Amino acid sequence: MARITVEDCLETVGNHNRFSLIHLAVERIRQHRKGEPFLVSGKNKEIVMTLREIAAGKVTFDNIFELPEERKSREAELLAAEESEEAPETT
């Protein structure tokens, strides 16, 4: 996998503001430490994986606080689907 650079992330974040990039990365790392899965594949340390998410455009200022909610709703949908499959049919 190619190396990730701060410049890759700055292009995605916009306005080439390193301070904003740090704030975005810190918030995403907090989410990972609370159990959020990574949105990209790899076997790097959490900061590198977080920067990969940002560079790929999967984590932005627009969706950073919505990501945990999206995961919770997907899990609820999967649980509901599993329960409906397991429920015995009554005739």
PDB file of C-alpha atoms in Angstrom, residues 3-54:
ATOM      1  CA  ARG A   3       2.469   5.818   1.856  1.00  0.00           C
ATOM      2  CA  ILE A   4      -0.048   8.297   3.192  1.00  0.00           C
ATOM      3  CA  THR A   5       1.070  11.905   3.488  1.00  0.00           C
ATOM      4  CA  VAL A   6      -0.351  14.916   5.256  1.00  0.00           C
ATOM      5  CA  GLU A   7      -0.615  16.600   1.871  1.00  0.00           C
ATOM      6  CA  ASP A   8      -2.995  13.850   0.700  1.00  0.00           C
ATOM      7  CA  CYS A   9      -5.233  14.573   3.674  1.00  0.00           C
ATOM      8  CA  LEU A  10      -5.011  18.344   3.308  1.00  0.00           C
ATOM      9  CA  GLU A  11      -6.284  18.105  -0.257  1.00  0.00           C
ATOM     10  CA  THR A  12      -9.330  16.226   0.999  1.00  0.00           C
ATOM     11  CA  VAL A  13      -9.940  18.440   4.048  1.00  0.00           C
ATOM     12  CA  GLY A  14      -9.624  21.572   1.946  1.00  0.00           C
ATOM     13  CA  ASN A  15      -8.109  25.002   2.517  1.00  0.00           C
ATOM     14  CA  HIS A  16      -4.791  23.298   3.419  1.00  0.00           C
ATOM     15  CA  ASN A  17      -5.330  23.954   7.121  1.00  0.00           C
ATOM     16  CA  ARG A  18      -3.216  21.576   9.224  1.00  0.00           C
ATOM     17  CA  PHE A  19      -4.990  22.711  12.395  1.00  0.00           C
ATOM     18  CA  SER A  20      -8.339  21.563  10.980  1.00  0.00           C
ATOM     19  CA  LEU A  21      -6.822  18.273   9.879  1.00  0.00           C
ATOM     20  CA  ILE A  22      -5.564  17.615  13.405  1.00  0.00           C
ATOM     21  CA  HIS A  23      -8.993  18.297  14.886  1.00  0.00           C
ATOM     22  CA  LEU A  24     -10.657  15.952  12.414  1.00  0.00           C
ATOM     23  CA  ALA A  25      -8.105  13.197  13.033  1.00  0.00           C
ATOM     24  CA  VAL A  26      -8.338  13.514  16.825  1.00  0.00           C
ATOM     25  CA  GLU A  27     -12.123  13.236  16.777  1.00  0.00           C
ATOM     26  CA  ARG A  28     -11.956  10.159  14.560  1.00  0.00           C
ATOM     27  CA  ILE A  29      -9.340   8.524  16.790  1.00  0.00           C
ATOM     28  CA  ARG A  30     -11.649   9.111  19.764  1.00  0.00           C
ATOM     29  CA  GLN A  31     -14.362   7.279  17.853  1.00  0.00           C
ATOM     30  CA  HIS A  32     -12.020   4.374  17.106  1.00  0.00           C
ATOM     31  CA  ARG A  33     -11.106   4.104  20.772  1.00  0.00           C
ATOM     32  CA  LYS A  34     -14.826   3.847  21.574  1.00  0.00           C
ATOM     33  CA  GLY A  35     -15.141   0.898  19.195  1.00  0.00           C
ATOM     34  CA  GLU A  36     -15.814   2.391  15.783  1.00  0.00           C
ATOM     35  CA  PRO A  37     -14.375   0.239  12.999  1.00  0.00           C
ATOM     36  CA  PHE A  38     -12.001   1.615  10.403  1.00  0.00           C
ATOM     37  CA  LEU A  39     -13.560   2.467   7.039  1.00  0.00           C
ATOM     38  CA  VAL A  40     -10.475   1.427   5.071  1.00  0.00           C
ATOM     39  CA  SER A  41      -8.565  -1.821   5.143  1.00  0.00           C
ATOM     40  CA  GLY A  42      -5.033  -2.097   6.379  1.00  0.00           C
ATOM     41  CA  LYS A  43      -2.838  -3.149   9.243  1.00  0.00           C
ATOM     42  CA  ASN A  44      -1.321   0.145  10.315  1.00  0.00           C
ATOM     43  CA  LYS A  45      -1.426   2.017  13.601  1.00  0.00           C
ATOM     44  CA  GLU A  46      -4.634   3.900  14.364  1.00  0.00           C
ATOM     45  CA  ILE A  47      -3.277   7.324  13.375  1.00  0.00           C
ATOM     46  CA  VAL A  48      -2.160   6.064   9.971  1.00  0.00           C
ATOM     47  CA  MET A  49      -5.476   4.280   9.438  1.00  0.00           C
ATOM     48  CA  THR A  50      -7.328   7.454  10.413  1.00  0.00           C
ATOM     49  CA  LEU A  51      -5.288   9.518   7.964  1.00  0.00           C
ATOM     50  CA  ARG A  52      -6.045   6.908   5.284  1.00  0.00           C
ATOM     51  CA  GLU A  53      -9.771   7.331   6.011  1.00  0.00           C
ATOM     52  CA  ILE A  54      -9.453  11.104   5.686  1.00  0.00           C
TER      53      ILE A  54
END
